[in-house]
């Protein structure tokens, strides 16, 4: 599997195959031609795109992730035919969910998240202190996240866990706001359920949305490869088409796979982040590629870590070993 991401973002584009290579055309113009071994993903972000059966077959054969997105949200993807036979794990998920075994897993997901949030803040406390900056505020927020982390063990239900996580998130994002350049205008983490009062969020929030969309794609892939049901979660409630288990497994990796590289990008190349307000298509591609590169080139690779966590969850469901969250060492 390659590392390139091909973005299909023009109305009227056609994705086909020529001599074993993907070819994207708009009208008579060839926009790009790539071998499947070069590609990690083909991301389709606009409507009015058509694909040939040969392109679908080639993507499936080489494991190229073919994802359809609307805005920053994945709405569909290509799934190999053989996936439909893997039902045992789905039954184990349902059994654990119905037997009240969700709490321990939900706690693990948030233990991983808060630990990794703590590691991101600790990194910047050390960096800024080393450069002679006042880190008193960051240290207070770090202590608050650490305190919330210790509270998770005493939570007696999923709602209590989510309340603790929300308080930790407030402290964490207040610290991140202090780390970022002021002119990015970031002062709060906004989500679809908690949008900014003035309409469109600031550019760093937009960058986070792009990064989390990529993380969701990677976790979704790991869930499929492990033979798990993406819609039956333990921390996030199953609801309609919401991929609750994908959201569960994302939690541990949000701080280290997305927040950390984007904080670094914002501090060293804030123009790229600011451009999300101006040239969204190009900035979207740059942010997506930056986070993907970071995830793949980290040691160990975050993509492999995500796959490992999905496999550990399967072993937990099978009663082989207890699930443990991924805790970053730095």
JSON list of N, CA and C in Angstrom, two decimals, residues 253-301:
[
{"chain": "A", "resi": 253, "resn": "UNK", "atom": "N", "xyz": [-6.67, 8.40, 20.13]},
{"chain": "A", "resi": 253, "resn": "UNK", "atom": "CA", "xyz": [-5.73, 8.90, 19.14]},
{"chain": "A", "resi": 253, "resn": "UNK", "atom": "C", "xyz": [-5.95, 10.36, 18.75]},
{"chain": "A", "resi": 254, "resn": "UNK", "atom": "N", "xyz": [-7.06, 10.95, 19.14]},
{"chain": "A", "resi": 254, "resn": "UNK", "atom": "CA", "xyz": [-7.30, 12.36, 18.79]},
{"chain": "A", "resi": 254, "resn": "UNK", "atom": "C", "xyz": [-6.15, 13.27, 19.22]},
{"chain": "A", "resi": 255, "resn": "UNK", "atom": "N", "xyz": [-5.68, 13.19, 20.48]},
{"chain": "A", "resi": 255, "resn": "UNK", "atom": "CA", "xyz": [-4.64, 14.13, 20.89]},
{"chain": "A", "resi": 255, "resn": "UNK", "atom": "C", "xyz": [-3.30, 13.93, 20.19]},
{"chain": "A", "resi": 256, "resn": "UNK", "atom": "N", "xyz": [-2.91, 12.67, 19.98]},
{"chain": "A", "resi": 256, "resn": "UNK", "atom": "CA", "xyz": [-1.55, 12.42, 19.48]},
{"chain": "A", "resi": 256, "resn": "UNK", "atom": "C", "xyz": [-1.48, 12.28, 17.97]},
{"chain": "A", "resi": 257, "resn": "UNK", "atom": "N", "xyz": [-2.58, 11.89, 17.32]},
{"chain": "A", "resi": 257, "resn": "UNK", "atom": "CA", "xyz": [-2.56, 11.69, 15.87]},
{"chain": "A", "resi": 257, "resn": "UNK", "atom": "C", "xyz": [-3.01, 12.93, 15.11]},
{"chain": "A", "resi": 258, "resn": "UNK", "atom": "N", "xyz": [-3.81, 13.78, 15.74]},
{"chain": "A", "resi": 258, "resn": "UNK", "atom": "CA", "xyz": [-4.37, 14.96, 15.05]},
{"chain": "A", "resi": 258, "resn": "UNK", "atom": "C", "xyz": [-3.98, 16.26, 15.76]},
{"chain": "A", "resi": 259, "resn": "UNK", "atom": "N", "xyz": [-4.29, 16.37, 17.05]},
{"chain": "A", "resi": 259, "resn": "UNK", "atom": "CA", "xyz": [-4.02, 17.62, 17.75]},
{"chain": "A", "resi": 259, "resn": "UNK", "atom": "C", "xyz": [-2.54, 17.98, 17.70]},
{"chain": "A", "resi": 260, "resn": "UNK", "atom": "N", "xyz": [-1.67, 17.01, 18.04]},
{"chain": "A", "resi": 260, "resn": "UNK", "atom": "CA", "xyz": [-0.24, 17.30, 18.11]},
{"chain": "A", "resi": 260, "resn": "UNK", "atom": "C", "xyz": [0.33, 17.78, 16.78]},
{"chain": "A", "resi": 261, "resn": "UNK", "atom": "N", "xyz": [0.14, 17.06, 15.66]},
{"chain": "A", "resi": 261, "resn": "UNK", "atom": "CA", "xyz": [0.71, 17.57, 14.41]},
{"chain": "A", "resi": 261, "resn": "UNK", "atom": "C", "xyz": [0.11, 18.89, 13.95]},
{"chain": "A", "resi": 262, "resn": "UNK", "atom": "N", "xyz": [-1.18, 19.12, 14.24]},
{"chain": "A", "resi": 262, "resn": "UNK", "atom": "CA", "xyz": [-1.80, 20.38, 13.81]},
{"chain": "A", "resi": 262, "resn": "UNK", "atom": "C", "xyz": [-1.38, 21.55, 14.69]},
{"chain": "A", "resi": 263, "resn": "UNK", "atom": "N", "xyz": [-1.15, 21.31, 15.97]},
{"chain": "A", "resi": 263, "resn": "UNK", "atom": "CA", "xyz": [-0.60, 22.37, 16.82]},
{"chain": "A", "resi": 263, "resn": "UNK", "atom": "C", "xyz": [0.79, 22.75, 16.31]},
{"chain": "A", "resi": 264, "resn": "UNK", "atom": "N", "xyz": [1.59, 21.73, 15.98]},
{"chain": "A", "resi": 264, "resn": "UNK", "atom": "CA", "xyz": [2.91, 21.99, 15.43]},
{"chain": "A", "resi": 264, "resn": "UNK", "atom": "C", "xyz": [2.85, 22.76, 14.13]},
{"chain": "A", "resi": 265, "resn": "UNK", "atom": "N", "xyz": [1.93, 22.37, 13.24]},
{"chain": "A", "resi": 265, "resn": "UNK", "atom": "CA", "xyz": [1.78, 23.07, 11.96]},
{"chain": "A", "resi": 265, "resn": "UNK", "atom": "C", "xyz": [1.36, 24.51, 12.18]},
{"chain": "A", "resi": 266, "resn": "UNK", "atom": "N", "xyz": [0.43, 24.73, 13.10]},
{"chain": "A", "resi": 266, "resn": "UNK", "atom": "CA", "xyz": [-0.06, 26.08, 13.36]},
{"chain": "A", "resi": 266, "resn": "UNK", "atom": "C", "xyz": [1.05, 26.98, 13.90]},
{"chain": "A", "resi": 267, "resn": "UNK", "atom": "N", "xyz": [1.97, 26.42, 14.64]},
{"chain": "A", "resi": 267, "resn": "UNK", "atom": "CA", "xyz": [3.06, 27.22, 15.23]},
{"chain": "A", "resi": 267, "resn": "UNK", "atom": "C", "xyz": [4.19, 27.48, 14.24]},
{"chain": "A", "resi": 268, "resn": "UNK", "atom": "N", "xyz": [4.35, 26.60, 13.24]},
{"chain": "A", "resi": 268, "resn": "UNK", "atom": "CA", "xyz": [5.46, 26.77, 12.30]},
{"chain": "A", "resi": 268, "resn": "UNK", "atom": "C", "xyz": [5.02, 27.28, 10.93]},
{"chain": "A", "resi": 269, "resn": "UNK", "atom": "N", "xyz": [3.74, 27.06, 10.58]},
{"chain": "A", "resi": 269, "resn": "UNK", "atom": "CA", "xyz": [3.25, 27.46, 9.26]},
{"chain": "A", "resi": 269, "resn": "UNK", "atom": "C", "xyz": [1.77, 27.84, 9.38]},
{"chain": "A", "resi": 270, "resn": "UNK", "atom": "N", "xyz": [1.51, 28.89, 10.14]},
{"chain": "A", "resi": 270, "resn": "UNK", "atom": "CA", "xyz": [0.12, 29.24, 10.41]},
{"chain": "A", "resi": 270, "resn": "UNK", "atom": "C", "xyz": [-0.62, 29.69, 9.15]},
{"chain": "A", "resi": 271, "resn": "UNK", "atom": "N", "xyz": [0.11, 30.07, 8.10]},
{"chain": "A", "resi": 271, "resn": "UNK", "atom": "CA", "xyz": [-0.55, 30.48, 6.85]},
{"chain": "A", "resi": 271, "resn": "UNK", "atom": "C", "xyz": [-1.39, 29.34, 6.29]},
{"chain": "A", "resi": 272, "resn": "UNK", "atom": "N", "xyz": [-0.87, 28.11, 6.37]},
{"chain": "A", "resi": 272, "resn": "UNK", "atom": "CA", "xyz": [-1.63, 26.96, 5.89]},
{"chain": "A", "resi": 272, "resn": "UNK", "atom": "C", "xyz": [-2.96, 26.83, 6.63]},
{"chain": "A", "resi": 273, "resn": "UNK", "atom": "N", "xyz": [-2.93, 27.05, 7.93]},
{"chain": "A", "resi": 273, "resn": "UNK", "atom": "CA", "xyz": [-4.16, 26.98, 8.72]},
{"chain": "A", "resi": 273, "resn": "UNK", "atom": "C", "xyz": [-5.09, 28.13, 8.36]},
{"chain": "A", "resi": 274, "resn": "UNK", "atom": "N", "xyz": [-4.54, 29.33, 8.25]},
{"chain": "A", "resi": 274, "resn": "UNK", "atom": "CA", "xyz": [-5.36, 30.50, 7.91]},
{"chain": "A", "resi": 274, "resn": "UNK", "atom": "C", "xyz": [-6.01, 30.35, 6.54]},
{"chain": "A", "resi": 275, "resn": "UNK", "atom": "N", "xyz": [-5.32, 29.66, 5.62]},
{"chain": "A", "resi": 275, "resn": "UNK", "atom": "CA", "xyz": [-5.84, 29.49, 4.26]},
{"chain": "A", "resi": 275, "resn": "UNK", "atom": "C", "xyz": [-7.10, 28.64, 4.21]},
{"chain": "A", "resi": 276, "resn": "UNK", "atom": "N", "xyz": [-7.40, 27.92, 5.29]},
{"chain": "A", "resi": 276, "resn": "UNK", "atom": "CA", "xyz": [-8.64, 27.15, 5.31]},
{"chain": "A", "resi": 276, "resn": "UNK", "atom": "C", "xyz": [-9.86, 28.05, 5.20]},
{"chain": "A", "resi": 277, "resn": "UNK", "atom": "N", "xyz": [-9.70, 29.30, 5.56]},
{"chain": "A", "resi": 277, "resn": "UNK", "atom": "CA", "xyz": [-10.79, 30.27, 5.43]},
{"chain": "A", "resi": 277, "resn": "UNK", "atom": "C", "xyz": [-10.91, 30.81, 4.01]},
{"chain": "A", "resi": 278, "resn": "UNK", "atom": "N", "xyz": [-9.83, 30.67, 3.22]},
{"chain": "A", "resi": 278, "resn": "UNK", "atom": "CA", "xyz": [-9.80, 31.28, 1.89]},
{"chain": "A", "resi": 278, "resn": "UNK", "atom": "C", "xyz": [-9.91, 30.23, 0.79]},
{"chain": "A", "resi": 279, "resn": "UNK", "atom": "N", "xyz": [-8.86, 29.41, 0.66]},
{"chain": "A", "resi": 279, "resn": "UNK", "atom": "CA", "xyz": [-8.81, 28.40, -0.39]},
{"chain": "A", "resi": 279, "resn": "UNK", "atom": "C", "xyz": [-9.00, 27.03, 0.23]},
{"chain": "A", "resi": 280, "resn": "UNK", "atom": "N", "xyz": [-10.25, 26.67, 0.46]},
{"chain": "A", "resi": 280, "resn": "UNK", "atom": "CA", "xyz": [-10.53, 25.47, 1.26]},
{"chain": "A", "resi": 280, "resn": "UNK", "atom": "C", "xyz": [-10.04, 24.18, 0.60]},
{"chain": "A", "resi": 281, "resn": "UNK", "atom": "N", "xyz": [-10.21, 24.05, -0.71]},
{"chain": "A", "resi": 281, "resn": "UNK", "atom": "CA", "xyz": [-9.83, 22.79, -1.35]},
{"chain": "A", "resi": 281, "resn": "UNK", "atom": "C", "xyz": [-8.35, 22.51, -1.20]},
{"chain": "A", "resi": 282, "resn": "UNK", "atom": "N", "xyz": [-7.50, 23.51, -1.50]},
{"chain": "A", "resi": 282, "resn": "UNK", "atom": "CA", "xyz": [-6.06, 23.30, -1.41]},
{"chain": "A", "resi": 282, "resn": "UNK", "atom": "C", "xyz": [-5.63, 23.13, 0.04]},
{"chain": "A", "resi": 283, "resn": "UNK", "atom": "N", "xyz": [-6.15, 23.97, 0.93]},
{"chain": "A", "resi": 283, "resn": "UNK", "atom": "CA", "xyz": [-5.78, 23.87, 2.34]},
{"chain": "A", "resi": 283, "resn": "UNK", "atom": "C", "xyz": [-6.24, 22.53, 2.92]},
{"chain": "A", "resi": 284, "resn": "UNK", "atom": "N", "xyz": [-7.41, 22.08, 2.52]},
{"chain": "A", "resi": 284, "resn": "UNK", "atom": "CA", "xyz": [-7.94, 20.78, 2.95]},
{"chain": "A", "resi": 284, "resn": "UNK", "atom": "C", "xyz": [-6.94, 19.68, 2.58]},
{"chain": "A", "resi": 285, "resn": "UNK", "atom": "N", "xyz": [-6.45, 19.74, 1.34]},
{"chain": "A", "resi": 285, "resn": "UNK", "atom": "CA", "xyz": [-5.51, 18.72, 0.86]},
{"chain": "A", "resi": 285, "resn": "UNK", "atom": "C", "xyz": [-4.20, 18.78, 1.67]},
{"chain": "A", "resi": 286, "resn": "UNK", "atom": "N", "xyz": [-3.71, 19.98, 1.93]},
{"chain": "A", "resi": 286, "resn": "UNK", "atom": "CA", "xyz": [-2.45, 20.14, 2.66]},
{"chain": "A", "resi": 286, "resn": "UNK", "atom": "C", "xyz": [-2.58, 19.63, 4.09]},
{"chain": "A", "resi": 287, "resn": "UNK", "atom": "N", "xyz": [-3.66, 20.00, 4.76]},
{"chain": "A", "resi": 287, "resn": "UNK", "atom": "CA", "xyz": [-3.86, 19.56, 6.15]},
{"chain": "A", "resi": 287, "resn": "UNK", "atom": "C", "xyz": [-4.01, 18.04, 6.20]},
{"chain": "A", "resi": 288, "resn": "UNK", "atom": "N", "xyz": [-4.82, 17.50, 5.30]},
{"chain": "A", "resi": 288, "resn": "UNK", "atom": "CA", "xyz": [-5.03, 16.04, 5.25]},
{"chain": "A", "resi": 288, "resn": "UNK", "atom": "C", "xyz": [-3.70, 15.33, 5.05]},
{"chain": "A", "resi": 289, "resn": "UNK", "atom": "N", "xyz": [-2.91, 15.79, 4.09]},
{"chain": "A", "resi": 289, "resn": "UNK", "atom": "CA", "xyz": [-1.62, 15.15, 3.80]},
{"chain": "A", "resi": 289, "resn": "UNK", "atom": "C", "xyz": [-0.65, 15.28, 4.97]},
{"chain": "A", "resi": 290, "resn": "UNK", "atom": "N", "xyz": [-0.67, 16.44, 5.63]},
{"chain": "A", "resi": 290, "resn": "UNK", "atom": "CA", "xyz": [0.23, 16.67, 6.77]},
{"chain": "A", "resi": 290, "resn": "UNK", "atom": "C", "xyz": [-0.08, 15.68, 7.90]},
{"chain": "A", "resi": 291, "resn": "UNK", "atom": "N", "xyz": [-1.34, 15.52, 8.23]},
{"chain": "A", "resi": 291, "resn": "UNK", "atom": "CA", "xyz": [-1.71, 14.61, 9.32]},
{"chain": "A", "resi": 291, "resn": "UNK", "atom": "C", "xyz": [-1.43, 13.16, 8.92]},
{"chain": "A", "resi": 292, "resn": "UNK", "atom": "N", "xyz": [-1.75, 12.80, 7.68]},
{"chain": "A", "resi": 292, "resn": "UNK", "atom": "CA", "xyz": [-1.50, 11.43, 7.22]},
{"chain": "A", "resi": 292, "resn": "UNK", "atom": "C", "xyz": [-0.01, 11.11, 7.27]},
{"chain": "A", "resi": 293, "resn": "UNK", "atom": "N", "xyz": [0.82, 12.05, 6.80]},
{"chain": "A", "resi": 293, "resn": "UNK", "atom": "CA", "xyz": [2.27, 11.85, 6.82]},
{"chain": "A", "resi": 293, "resn": "UNK", "atom": "C", "xyz": [2.76, 11.65, 8.25]},
{"chain": "A", "resi": 294, "resn": "UNK", "atom": "N", "xyz": [2.26, 12.47, 9.16]},
{"chain": "A", "resi": 294, "resn": "UNK", "atom": "CA", "xyz": [2.66, 12.35, 10.56]},
{"chain": "A", "resi": 294, "resn": "UNK", "atom": "C", "xyz": [2.26, 10.98, 11.12]},
{"chain": "A", "resi": 295, "resn": "UNK", "atom": "N", "xyz": [1.04, 10.56, 10.84]},
{"chain": "A", "resi": 295, "resn": "UNK", "atom": "CA", "xyz": [0.56, 9.28, 11.37]},
{"chain": "A", "resi": 295, "resn": "UNK", "atom": "C", "xyz": [1.36, 8.11, 10.82]},
{"chain": "A", "resi": 296, "resn": "UNK", "atom": "N", "xyz": [1.73, 8.18, 9.55]},
{"chain": "A", "resi": 296, "resn": "UNK", "atom": "CA", "xyz": [2.42, 7.05, 8.93]},
{"chain": "A", "resi": 296, "resn": "UNK", "atom": "C", "xyz": [3.90, 7.03, 9.26]},
{"chain": "A", "resi": 297, "resn": "UNK", "atom": "N", "xyz": [4.51, 8.21, 9.46]},
{"chain": "A", "resi": 297, "resn": "UNK", "atom": "CA", "xyz": [5.95, 8.27, 9.68]},
{"chain": "A", "resi": 297, "resn": "UNK", "atom": "C", "xyz": [6.35, 8.28, 11.14]},
{"chain": "A", "resi": 298, "resn": "UNK", "atom": "N", "xyz": [5.38, 8.40, 12.05]},
{"chain": "A", "resi": 298, "resn": "UNK", "atom": "CA", "xyz": [5.69, 8.33, 13.47]},
{"chain": "A", "resi": 298, "resn": "UNK", "atom": "C", "xyz": [6.23, 6.95, 13.81]},
{"chain": "A", "resi": 299, "resn": "UNK", "atom": "N", "xyz": [7.06, 6.89, 14.83]},
{"chain": "A", "resi": 299, "resn": "UNK", "atom": "CA", "xyz": [7.62, 5.62, 15.29]},
{"chain": "A", "resi": 299, "resn": "UNK", "atom": "C", "xyz": [7.13, 5.36, 16.72]},
{"chain": "A", "resi": 300, "resn": "UNK", "atom": "N", "xyz": [6.28, 4.36, 16.88]},
{"chain": "A", "resi": 300, "resn": "UNK", "atom": "CA", "xyz": [5.68, 3.49, 15.87]},
{"chain": "A", "resi": 300, "resn": "UNK", "atom": "C", "xyz": [4.60, 4.21, 15.07]},
{"chain": "A", "resi": 301, "resn": "UNK", "atom": "N", "xyz": [4.30, 3.67, 13.90]},
{"chain": "A", "resi": 301, "resn": "UNK", "atom": "CA", "xyz": [3.27, 4.23, 13.03]},
{"chain": "A", "resi": 301, "resn": "UNK", "atom": "C", "xyz": [1.92, 4.24, 13.74]}
]
